[in-house]
Short mmCIF file of C-alpha atoms and ligand atoms in Angstrom, two decimals:
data_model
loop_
_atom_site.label_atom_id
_atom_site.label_comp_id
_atom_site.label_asym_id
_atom_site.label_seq_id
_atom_site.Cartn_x
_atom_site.Cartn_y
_atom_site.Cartn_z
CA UNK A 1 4.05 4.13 -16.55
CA UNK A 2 4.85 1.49 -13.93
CA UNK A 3 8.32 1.32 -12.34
CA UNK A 4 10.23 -1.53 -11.71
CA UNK A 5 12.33 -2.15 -8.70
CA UNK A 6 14.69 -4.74 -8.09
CA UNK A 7 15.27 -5.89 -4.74
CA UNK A 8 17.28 -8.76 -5.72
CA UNK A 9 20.35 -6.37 -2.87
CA UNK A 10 17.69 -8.32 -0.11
CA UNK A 11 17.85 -11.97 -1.52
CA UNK A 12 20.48 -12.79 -3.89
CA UNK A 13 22.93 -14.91 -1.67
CA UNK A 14 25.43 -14.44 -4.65
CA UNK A 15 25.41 -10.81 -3.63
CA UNK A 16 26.46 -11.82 -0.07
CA UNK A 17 27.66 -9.77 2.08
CA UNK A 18 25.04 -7.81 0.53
CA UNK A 19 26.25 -4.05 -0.13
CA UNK A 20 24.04 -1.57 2.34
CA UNK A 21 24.14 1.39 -0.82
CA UNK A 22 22.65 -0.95 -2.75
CA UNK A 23 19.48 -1.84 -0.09
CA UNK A 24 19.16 1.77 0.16
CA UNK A 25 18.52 2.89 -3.35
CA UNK A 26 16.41 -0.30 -4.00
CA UNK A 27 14.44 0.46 -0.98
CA UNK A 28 14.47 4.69 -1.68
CA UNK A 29 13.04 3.69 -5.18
CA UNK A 30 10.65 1.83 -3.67
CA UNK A 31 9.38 4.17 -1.88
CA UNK A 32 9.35 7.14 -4.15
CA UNK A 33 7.17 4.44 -6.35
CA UNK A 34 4.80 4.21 -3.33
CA UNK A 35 4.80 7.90 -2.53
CA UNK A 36 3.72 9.12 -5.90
CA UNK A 37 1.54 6.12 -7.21
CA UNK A 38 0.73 4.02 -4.78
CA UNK A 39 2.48 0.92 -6.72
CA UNK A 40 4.94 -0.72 -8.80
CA UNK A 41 6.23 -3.61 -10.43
CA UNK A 42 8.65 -5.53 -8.30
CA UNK A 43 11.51 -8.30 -8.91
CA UNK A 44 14.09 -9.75 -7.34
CA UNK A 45 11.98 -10.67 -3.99
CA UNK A 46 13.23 -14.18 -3.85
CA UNK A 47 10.35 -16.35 -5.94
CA UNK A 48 11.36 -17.07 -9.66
CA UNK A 49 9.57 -17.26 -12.48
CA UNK A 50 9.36 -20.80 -12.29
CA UNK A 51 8.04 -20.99 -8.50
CA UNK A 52 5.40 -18.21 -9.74
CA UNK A 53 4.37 -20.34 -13.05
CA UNK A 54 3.93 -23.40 -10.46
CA UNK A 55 1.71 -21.50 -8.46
CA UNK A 56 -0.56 -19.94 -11.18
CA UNK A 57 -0.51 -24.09 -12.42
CA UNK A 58 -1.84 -25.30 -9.68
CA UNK A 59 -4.68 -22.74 -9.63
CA UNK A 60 -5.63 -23.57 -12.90
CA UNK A 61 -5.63 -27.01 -11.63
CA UNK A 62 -7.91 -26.00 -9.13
CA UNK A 63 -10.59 -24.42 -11.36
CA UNK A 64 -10.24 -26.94 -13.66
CA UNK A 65 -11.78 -29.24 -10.99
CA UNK A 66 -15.70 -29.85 -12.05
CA UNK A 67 -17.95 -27.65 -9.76
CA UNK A 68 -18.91 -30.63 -7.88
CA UNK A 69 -15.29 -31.03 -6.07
CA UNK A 70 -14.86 -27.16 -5.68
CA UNK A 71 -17.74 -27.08 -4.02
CA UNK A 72 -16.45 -29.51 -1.74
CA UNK A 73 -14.68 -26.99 -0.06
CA UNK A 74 -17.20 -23.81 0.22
CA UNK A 75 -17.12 -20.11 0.84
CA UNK A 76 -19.22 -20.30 3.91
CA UNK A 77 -22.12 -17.17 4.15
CA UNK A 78 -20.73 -14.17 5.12
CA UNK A 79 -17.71 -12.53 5.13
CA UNK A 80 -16.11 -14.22 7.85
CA UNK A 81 -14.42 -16.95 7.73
CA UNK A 82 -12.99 -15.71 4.25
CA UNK A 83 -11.87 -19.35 2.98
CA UNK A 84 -12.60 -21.59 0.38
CA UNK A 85 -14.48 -21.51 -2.86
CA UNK A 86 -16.78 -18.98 -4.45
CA UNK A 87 -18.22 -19.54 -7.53
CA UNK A 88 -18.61 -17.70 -10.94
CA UNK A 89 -20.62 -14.41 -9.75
CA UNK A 90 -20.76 -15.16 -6.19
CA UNK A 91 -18.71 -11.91 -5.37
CA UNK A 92 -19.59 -8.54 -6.27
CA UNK A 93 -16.92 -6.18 -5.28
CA UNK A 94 -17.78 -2.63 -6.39
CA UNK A 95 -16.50 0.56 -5.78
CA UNK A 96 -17.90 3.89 -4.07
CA UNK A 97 -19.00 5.17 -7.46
CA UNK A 98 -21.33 2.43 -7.24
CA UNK A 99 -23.17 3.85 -4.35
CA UNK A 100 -24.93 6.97 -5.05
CA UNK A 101 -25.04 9.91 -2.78
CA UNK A 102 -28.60 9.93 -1.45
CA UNK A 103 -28.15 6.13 -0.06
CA UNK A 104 -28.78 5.31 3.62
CA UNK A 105 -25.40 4.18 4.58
CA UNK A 106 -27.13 0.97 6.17
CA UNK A 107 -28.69 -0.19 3.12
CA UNK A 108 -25.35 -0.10 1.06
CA UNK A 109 -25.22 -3.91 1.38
CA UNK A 110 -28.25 -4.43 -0.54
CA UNK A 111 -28.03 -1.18 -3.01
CA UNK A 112 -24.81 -3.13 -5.12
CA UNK A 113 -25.02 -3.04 -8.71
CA UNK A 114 -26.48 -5.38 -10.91
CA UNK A 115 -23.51 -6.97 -12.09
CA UNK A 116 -21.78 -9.70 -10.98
CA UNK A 117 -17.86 -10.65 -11.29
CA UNK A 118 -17.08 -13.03 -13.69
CA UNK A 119 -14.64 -15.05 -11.47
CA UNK A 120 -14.57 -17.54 -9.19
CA UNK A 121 -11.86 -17.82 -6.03
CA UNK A 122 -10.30 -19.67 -3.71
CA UNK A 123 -9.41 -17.97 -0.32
CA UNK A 124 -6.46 -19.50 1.69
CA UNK A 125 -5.17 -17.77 5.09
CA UNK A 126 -2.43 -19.71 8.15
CA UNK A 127 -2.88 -23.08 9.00
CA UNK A 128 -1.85 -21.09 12.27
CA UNK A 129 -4.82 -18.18 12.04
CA UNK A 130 -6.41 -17.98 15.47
CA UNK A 131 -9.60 -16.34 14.18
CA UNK A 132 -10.29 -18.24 10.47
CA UNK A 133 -9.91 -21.70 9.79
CA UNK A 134 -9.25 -22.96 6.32
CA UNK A 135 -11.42 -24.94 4.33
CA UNK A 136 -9.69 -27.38 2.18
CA UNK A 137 -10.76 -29.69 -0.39
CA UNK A 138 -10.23 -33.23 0.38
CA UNK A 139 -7.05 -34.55 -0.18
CA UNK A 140 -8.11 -37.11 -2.62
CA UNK A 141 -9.71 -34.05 -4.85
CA UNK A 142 -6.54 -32.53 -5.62
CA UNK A 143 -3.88 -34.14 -4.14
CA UNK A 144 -0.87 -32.05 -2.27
CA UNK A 145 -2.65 -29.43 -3.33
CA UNK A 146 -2.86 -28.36 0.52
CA UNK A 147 0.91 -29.17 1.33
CA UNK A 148 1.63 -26.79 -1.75
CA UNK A 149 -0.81 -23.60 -0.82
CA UNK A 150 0.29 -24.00 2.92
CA UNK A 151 3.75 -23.55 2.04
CA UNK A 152 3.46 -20.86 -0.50
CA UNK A 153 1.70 -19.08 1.81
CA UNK A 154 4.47 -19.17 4.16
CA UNK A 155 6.96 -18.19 1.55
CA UNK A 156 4.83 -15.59 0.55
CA UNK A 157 4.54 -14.38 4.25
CA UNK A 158 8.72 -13.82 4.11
CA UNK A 159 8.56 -12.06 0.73
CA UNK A 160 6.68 -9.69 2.28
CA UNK A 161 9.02 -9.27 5.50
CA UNK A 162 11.43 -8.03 2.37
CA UNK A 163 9.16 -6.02 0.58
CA UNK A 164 8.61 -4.00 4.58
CA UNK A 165 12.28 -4.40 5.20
CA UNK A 166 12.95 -2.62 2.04
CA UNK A 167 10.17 0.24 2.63
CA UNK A 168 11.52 0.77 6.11
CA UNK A 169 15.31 1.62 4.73
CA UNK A 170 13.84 3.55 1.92
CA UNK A 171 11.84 5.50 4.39
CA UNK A 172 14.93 5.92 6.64
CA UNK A 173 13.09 4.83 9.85
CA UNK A 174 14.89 4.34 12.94
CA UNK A 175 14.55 0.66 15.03
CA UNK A 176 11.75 2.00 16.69
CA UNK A 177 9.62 3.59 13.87
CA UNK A 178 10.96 0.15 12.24
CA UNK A 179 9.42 -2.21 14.94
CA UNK A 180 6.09 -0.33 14.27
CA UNK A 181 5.96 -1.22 10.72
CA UNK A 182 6.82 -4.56 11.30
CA UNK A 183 3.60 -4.93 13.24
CA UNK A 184 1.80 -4.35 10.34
CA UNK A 185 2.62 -8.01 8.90
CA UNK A 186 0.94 -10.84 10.95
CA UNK A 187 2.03 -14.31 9.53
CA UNK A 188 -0.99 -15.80 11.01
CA UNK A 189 -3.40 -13.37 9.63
CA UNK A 190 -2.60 -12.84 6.10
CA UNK A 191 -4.86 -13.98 3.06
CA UNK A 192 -3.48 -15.81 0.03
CA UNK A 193 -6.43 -15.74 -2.91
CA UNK A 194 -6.67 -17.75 -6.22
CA UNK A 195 -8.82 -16.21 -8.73
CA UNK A 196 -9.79 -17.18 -12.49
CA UNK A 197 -11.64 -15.01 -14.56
CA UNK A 198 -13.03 -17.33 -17.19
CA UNK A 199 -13.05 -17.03 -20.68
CA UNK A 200 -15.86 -15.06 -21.84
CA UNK A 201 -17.10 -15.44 -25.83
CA UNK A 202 -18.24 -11.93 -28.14
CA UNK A 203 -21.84 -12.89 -27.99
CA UNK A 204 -21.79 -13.21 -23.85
CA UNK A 205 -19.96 -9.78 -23.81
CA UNK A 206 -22.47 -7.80 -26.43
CA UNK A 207 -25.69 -9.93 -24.47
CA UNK A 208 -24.96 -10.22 -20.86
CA UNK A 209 -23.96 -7.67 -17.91
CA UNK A 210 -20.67 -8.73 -16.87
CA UNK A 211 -17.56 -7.71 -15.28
CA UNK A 212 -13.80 -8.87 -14.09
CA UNK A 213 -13.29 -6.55 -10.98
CA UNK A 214 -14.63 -2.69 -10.73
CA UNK A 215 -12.05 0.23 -9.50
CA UNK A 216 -11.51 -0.47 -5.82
CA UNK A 217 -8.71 -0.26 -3.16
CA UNK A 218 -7.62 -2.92 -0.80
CA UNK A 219 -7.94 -2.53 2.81
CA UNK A 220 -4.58 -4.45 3.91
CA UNK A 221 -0.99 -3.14 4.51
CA UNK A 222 -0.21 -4.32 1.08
CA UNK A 223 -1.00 -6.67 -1.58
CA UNK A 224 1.64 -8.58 -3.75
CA UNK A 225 -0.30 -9.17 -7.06
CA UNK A 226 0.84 -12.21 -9.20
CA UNK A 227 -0.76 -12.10 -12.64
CA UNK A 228 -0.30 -15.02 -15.86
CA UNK A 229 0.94 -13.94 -19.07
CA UNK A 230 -2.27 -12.48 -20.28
CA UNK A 231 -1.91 -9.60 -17.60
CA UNK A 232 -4.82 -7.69 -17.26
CA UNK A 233 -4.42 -5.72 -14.05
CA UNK A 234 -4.56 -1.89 -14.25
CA UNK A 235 -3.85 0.76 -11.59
CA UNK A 236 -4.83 4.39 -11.07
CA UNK A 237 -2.12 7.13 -10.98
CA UNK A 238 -3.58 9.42 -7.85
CA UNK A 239 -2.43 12.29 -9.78
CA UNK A 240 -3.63 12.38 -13.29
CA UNK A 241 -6.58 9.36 -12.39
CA UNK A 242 -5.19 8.14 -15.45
CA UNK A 243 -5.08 3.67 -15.52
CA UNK A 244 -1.78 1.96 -16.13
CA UNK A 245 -2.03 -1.78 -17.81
CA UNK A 246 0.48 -4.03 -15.76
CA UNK A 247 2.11 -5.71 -18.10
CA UNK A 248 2.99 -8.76 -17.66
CA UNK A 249 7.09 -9.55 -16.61
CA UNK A 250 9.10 -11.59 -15.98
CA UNK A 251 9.70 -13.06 -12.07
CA UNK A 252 7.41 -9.46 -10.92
CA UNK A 253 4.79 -9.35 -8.68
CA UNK A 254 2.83 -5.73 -8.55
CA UNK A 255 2.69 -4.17 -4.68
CA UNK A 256 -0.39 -2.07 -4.48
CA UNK A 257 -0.54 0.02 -1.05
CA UNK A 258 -3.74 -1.20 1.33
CA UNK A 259 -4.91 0.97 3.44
CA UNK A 260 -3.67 0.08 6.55
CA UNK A 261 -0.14 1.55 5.57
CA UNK A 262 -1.68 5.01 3.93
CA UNK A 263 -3.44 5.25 7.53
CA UNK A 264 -0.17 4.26 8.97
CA UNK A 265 2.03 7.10 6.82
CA UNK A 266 -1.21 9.84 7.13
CA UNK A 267 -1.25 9.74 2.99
CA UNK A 268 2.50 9.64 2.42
CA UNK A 269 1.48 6.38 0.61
CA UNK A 270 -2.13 5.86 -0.90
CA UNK A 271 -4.03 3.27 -0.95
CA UNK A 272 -3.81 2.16 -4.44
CA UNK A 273 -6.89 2.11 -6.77
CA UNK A 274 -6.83 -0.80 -9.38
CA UNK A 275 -8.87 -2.80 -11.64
CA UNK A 276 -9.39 -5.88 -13.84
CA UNK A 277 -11.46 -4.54 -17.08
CA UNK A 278 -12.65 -5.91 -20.12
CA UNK A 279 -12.24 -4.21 -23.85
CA UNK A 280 -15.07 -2.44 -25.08
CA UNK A 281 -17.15 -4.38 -27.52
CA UNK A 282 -15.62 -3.24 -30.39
CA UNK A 283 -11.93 -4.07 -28.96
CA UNK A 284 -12.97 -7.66 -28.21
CA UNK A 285 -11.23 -10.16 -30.24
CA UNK A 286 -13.85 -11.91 -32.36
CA UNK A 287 -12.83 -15.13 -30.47
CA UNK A 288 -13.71 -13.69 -26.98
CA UNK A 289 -11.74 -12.70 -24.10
CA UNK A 290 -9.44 -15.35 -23.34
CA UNK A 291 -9.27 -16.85 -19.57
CA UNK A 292 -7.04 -15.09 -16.74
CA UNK A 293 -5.58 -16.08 -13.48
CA UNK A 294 -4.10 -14.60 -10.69
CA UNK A 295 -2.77 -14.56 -7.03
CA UNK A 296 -2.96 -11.63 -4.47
CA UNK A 297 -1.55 -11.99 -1.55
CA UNK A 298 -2.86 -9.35 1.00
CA UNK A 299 -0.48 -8.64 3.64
CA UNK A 300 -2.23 -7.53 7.01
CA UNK A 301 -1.60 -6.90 10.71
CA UNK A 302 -2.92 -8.94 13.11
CA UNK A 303 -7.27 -9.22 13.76
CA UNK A 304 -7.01 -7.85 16.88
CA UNK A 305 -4.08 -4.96 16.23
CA UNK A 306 -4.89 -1.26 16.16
CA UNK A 307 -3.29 0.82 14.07
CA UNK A 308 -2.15 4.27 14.33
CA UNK A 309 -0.14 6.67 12.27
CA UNK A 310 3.30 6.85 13.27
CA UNK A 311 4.21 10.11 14.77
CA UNK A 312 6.84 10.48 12.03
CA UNK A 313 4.11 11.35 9.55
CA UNK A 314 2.70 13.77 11.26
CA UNK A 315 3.88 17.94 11.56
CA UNK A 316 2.44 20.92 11.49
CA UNK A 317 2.49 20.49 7.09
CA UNK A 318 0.86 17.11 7.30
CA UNK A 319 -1.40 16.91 10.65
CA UNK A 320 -2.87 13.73 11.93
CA UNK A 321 -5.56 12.54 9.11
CA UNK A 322 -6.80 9.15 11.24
CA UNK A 323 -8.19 7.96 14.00
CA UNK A 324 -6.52 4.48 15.12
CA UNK A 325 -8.67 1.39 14.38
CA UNK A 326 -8.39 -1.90 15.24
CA UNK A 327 -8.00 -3.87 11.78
CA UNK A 328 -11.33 -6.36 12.39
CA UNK A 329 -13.61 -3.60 12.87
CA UNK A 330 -11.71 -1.38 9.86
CA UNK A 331 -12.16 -5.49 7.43
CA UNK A 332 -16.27 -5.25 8.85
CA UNK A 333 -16.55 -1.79 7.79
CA UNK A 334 -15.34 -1.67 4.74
CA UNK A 335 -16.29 -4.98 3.50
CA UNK A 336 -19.82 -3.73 4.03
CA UNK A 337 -19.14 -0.82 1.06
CA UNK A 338 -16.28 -2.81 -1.25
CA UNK A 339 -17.36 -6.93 -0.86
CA UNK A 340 -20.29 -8.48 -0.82
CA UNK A 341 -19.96 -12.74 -0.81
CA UNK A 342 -23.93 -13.58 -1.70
CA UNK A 343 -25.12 -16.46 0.08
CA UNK A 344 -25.02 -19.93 -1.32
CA UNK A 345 -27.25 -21.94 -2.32
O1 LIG B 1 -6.95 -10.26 -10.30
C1 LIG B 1 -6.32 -9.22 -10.17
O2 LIG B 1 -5.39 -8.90 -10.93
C2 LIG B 1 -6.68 -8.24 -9.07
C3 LIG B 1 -7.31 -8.87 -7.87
C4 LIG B 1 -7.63 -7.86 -6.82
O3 LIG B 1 -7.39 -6.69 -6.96
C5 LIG B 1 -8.28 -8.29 -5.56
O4 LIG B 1 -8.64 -9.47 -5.44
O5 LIG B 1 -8.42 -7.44 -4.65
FE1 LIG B 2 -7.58 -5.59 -5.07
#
């Protein structure tokens, strides 16, 4: 079971001036969401169903774009810059289960499993980001198709100024605790993603190693998950390890906790874990699995920012858990274990 919160108390102008009781039990339901699970379904942040149909459009306009023009605009080697195009199988993203014990921690990189993600993406960051540059198609490949990501990532940078405004009232944090939190949101150094996991037929699925996206966590403050109406998401209660199917709704994006803001609360919120599966063979429809797209949005702090556990979080019940860490070196690390982008050809 997923819960829903509605923070329509932070946006709805109708609701002007908006009613403080109402901000608080949004943002205290938030938060017990985020204590106990690690995520939930959320509406009312401001972008409609319509603005979120537009946006899954135009990535299906991007993918629909022969591999020639995509690859106009590559993923370069590496994992940094993250921008631009990977193709079908050109990330493997696989969780710790996938390394096995005995492993020298050094050769993780090259011990991933054998199967690849069936996907291809499209990674987008600030036209303002010091540190990564984007790499767009050109214009004549998809036109406006820059002008449109550019400023949905912006509006997706002030959603998620709500979605922390809300956590900080839930949390009942004073304007200094508050201020601390806020750092956790760069707008320069966020990552907007496009995926597509392509349709895949009953005789590829009973011949053919494949996957959507293995069990992992993401490594952000948070990540607002827009999904089409096919859904396909599913997220791991941390108490009964139990997955929950997010279905599909209407105007909701799913927050999943990153962990940047579990380090941040010392475990008062975990760092969600969450897949994309596929049915068993015997599940499959007999036509296949039909195609699915989606958006995360990872919000982060800035490249350069260390962060620490607020001293709130920590008493003699719950002592310090973590280090601080600057949030490059924390992206290196773990993107060593979770992601792997394979070179191109
Ligand atoms: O496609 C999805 O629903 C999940 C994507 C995701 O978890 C990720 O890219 O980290
Ligand atoms: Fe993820």
């Amino acid at each position: 079971m997923i819960a829903t919160i509605d923070l329509s108390s932070f946006t709805d102008d109708s609701k002007r001036p908006h009613d403080d009781s109402e901000q608080v039990q949004a943002g205290r339901a938030l938060v017990a969401a985020l204590h106990t699970q690690g995520f939930a379904q959320v509406i009312g942040h401001g972008l409609s169903q319509v603005e979120i149909d537009q946006a899954l459009n135009w990535t299906k306009m991007l993918f629909d774009l022969p591999y020639e023009d995509k690859m106009k605009a590559p993923h370069p080697p590496g994992s940094i810059p993250h921008r631009g195009y990977s193709g079908i199988g050109k990330e493997k993203v696989y969780s710790h289960d996938d390394v096995t014990a005995d492993e020298d921690e050094s050769d993780v990189g090259k011990s991933l499993r054998k199967i690849s993600d069936f996907k291809e993406s499209y990674e987008i960051g600030s036209e303002c980001d010091p540190v990564q540059q984007n790499i767009w198609l050109p214009e004549d490949a998809l036109p406006n198709f820059r002008s449109y990501m550019t400023d949905l990532y912006i509006k997706l940078c002030a959603v998620s100024k709500i979605v922390l405004r809300a956590i900080s009232i839930g949390l009942g944090l004073d304007s200094t605790a508050s201020a601390a939190l806020t750092e956790l949101i760069s707008d320069h150094h966020c990552q907007l993603r496009l995926l597509h996991y392509p349709a895949i037929s009953k005789e590829k699925l009973e011949n053919e190693m494949i996957a959507r996206l293995p069990a992992h966590h993401d490594w952000g403050t948070f990540t607002m998950l827009f999904q089409d109406s096919r859904g396909g998401l599913e997220l791991q209660d941390p108490a009964t390890q139990c997955f929950h199917r997010a279905e599909p709704k209407e105007g909701a994006f799913v927050i999943n906790i990153g962990d940047m803001l579990q380090r941040f609360t010392n475990d008062y919120f975990i760092s969600a874990v969450h897949r994309v599966s596929l049915p068993d063979l015997d599940n499959a429809p007999s036509s296949g699995i039909p195609a699915r797209y989606s958006i995360p949005f990872f919000v982060c702090p800035d490249f350069s920012y260390t962060v620490s556990t607020h001293p709130k979080f920590i008493s003699g019940e719950t002592p310090a858990k973590y280090d601080p860490v600057k949030f490059d070196e924390y992206g290196v690390m773990v993107s060593k274990y979770q992601y792997q982008v394979e070179e191109l050809p």
